[in-house]
Tab-separated table of C-alpha atoms in Angstrom:
chain	number	residue	atom	x	y	z
A	1	MET	CA	119.968	114.752	160.770
A	2	ASP	CA	116.800	115.166	162.448
A	3	ARG	CA	113.243	114.878	161.301
A	4	PHE	CA	112.868	118.523	160.651
A	5	GLU	CA	116.270	119.040	158.731
A	6	ASP	CA	115.113	115.425	156.591
A	7	ALA	CA	111.638	117.402	156.010
A	8	ALA	CA	113.138	120.654	155.156
A	9	THR	CA	116.060	118.912	152.720
A	10	GLU	CA	112.791	117.395	150.801
A	11	LEU	CA	110.553	120.191	150.692
A	12	GLU	CA	113.563	122.404	149.538
A	13	ALA	CA	113.875	120.009	146.533
A	14	VAL	CA	110.020	119.961	145.890
A	15	ARG	CA	109.939	123.703	145.920
A	16	GLU	CA	112.614	123.930	143.301
A	17	LEU	CA	109.992	122.124	141.008
A	18	ALA	CA	107.087	123.854	141.818
A	19	PRO	CA	108.636	127.406	143.374
A	20	HIS	CA	104.853	128.888	142.999
A	21	ASP	CA	102.790	126.227	144.965
A	22	GLU	CA	101.169	127.579	148.026
A	23	SER	CA	100.734	123.831	149.733
A	24	ILE	CA	104.855	123.445	149.627
A	25	LEU	CA	105.375	126.681	150.838
A	26	PHE	CA	103.352	126.291	153.693
A	27	ASP	CA	104.204	122.871	154.464
A	28	LEU	CA	107.981	124.335	154.366
A	29	ALA	CA	106.665	126.975	156.238
A	30	ARG	CA	105.209	124.707	159.309
A	31	VAL	CA	108.766	122.594	159.396
A	32	ARG	CA	111.034	125.940	159.548
A	33	LEU	CA	108.592	126.843	162.653
A	34	GLY	CA	109.547	123.175	164.058
A	35	GLU	CA	113.377	124.413	163.745
A	36	GLY	CA	112.543	127.242	165.526
A	37	ARG	CA	113.295	129.536	162.747
A	38	LYS	CA	110.225	131.994	163.170
A	39	GLY	CA	110.993	134.718	160.627
A	40	GLU	CA	111.672	132.101	157.808
A	41	ALA	CA	108.506	130.611	158.601
A	42	LYS	CA	106.169	134.021	158.623
A	43	ALA	CA	107.919	135.167	155.012
A	44	LEU	CA	107.129	131.815	153.654
A	45	LEU	CA	103.812	132.178	154.955
A	46	THR	CA	103.278	135.421	153.660
A	47	ARG	CA	104.185	134.615	150.171
A	48	ALA	CA	102.082	131.905	150.284
A	49	LEU	CA	99.187	133.843	151.329
A	50	GLY	CA	99.929	136.134	148.368
A	51	LEU	CA	99.671	133.251	145.844
A	52	GLN	CA	96.080	132.113	147.909
A	53	PRO	CA	94.900	135.276	149.764
A	54	GLY	CA	91.763	133.368	151.305
A	55	ASP	CA	93.843	130.010	152.511
A	56	ARG	CA	92.468	129.519	156.120
A	57	ALA	CA	95.077	127.583	157.379
A	58	VAL	CA	97.799	129.524	156.025
A	59	ASN	CA	96.237	132.667	157.773
A	60	LYS	CA	95.764	130.973	160.910
A	61	LEU	CA	99.385	129.766	161.238
A	62	LEU	CA	100.795	133.168	160.453
A	63	ARG	CA	98.062	134.886	163.072
A	64	GLU	CA	99.892	132.164	165.488
A	65	ILE	CA	103.334	133.496	164.722
A	66	GLU	CA	102.372	136.806	165.050
A	67	ASN	CA	100.900	135.972	168.318
A	68	ARG	CA	103.757	134.032	169.736
């Protein structure tokens, strides 16, 4: 397993415990982006934005993905 797979496995386990935690969704989106899974990263960020609409980091990363 590479570092992205390890991180994704750990974050998915944490997400099961706290499915509505914006910071976990954000971190998992960054991992998915690192894996090249742009669509999944965008979906996770969109969900995180729904939970915390004013989050600058989420908005910034979402814009970066859309501009790629």
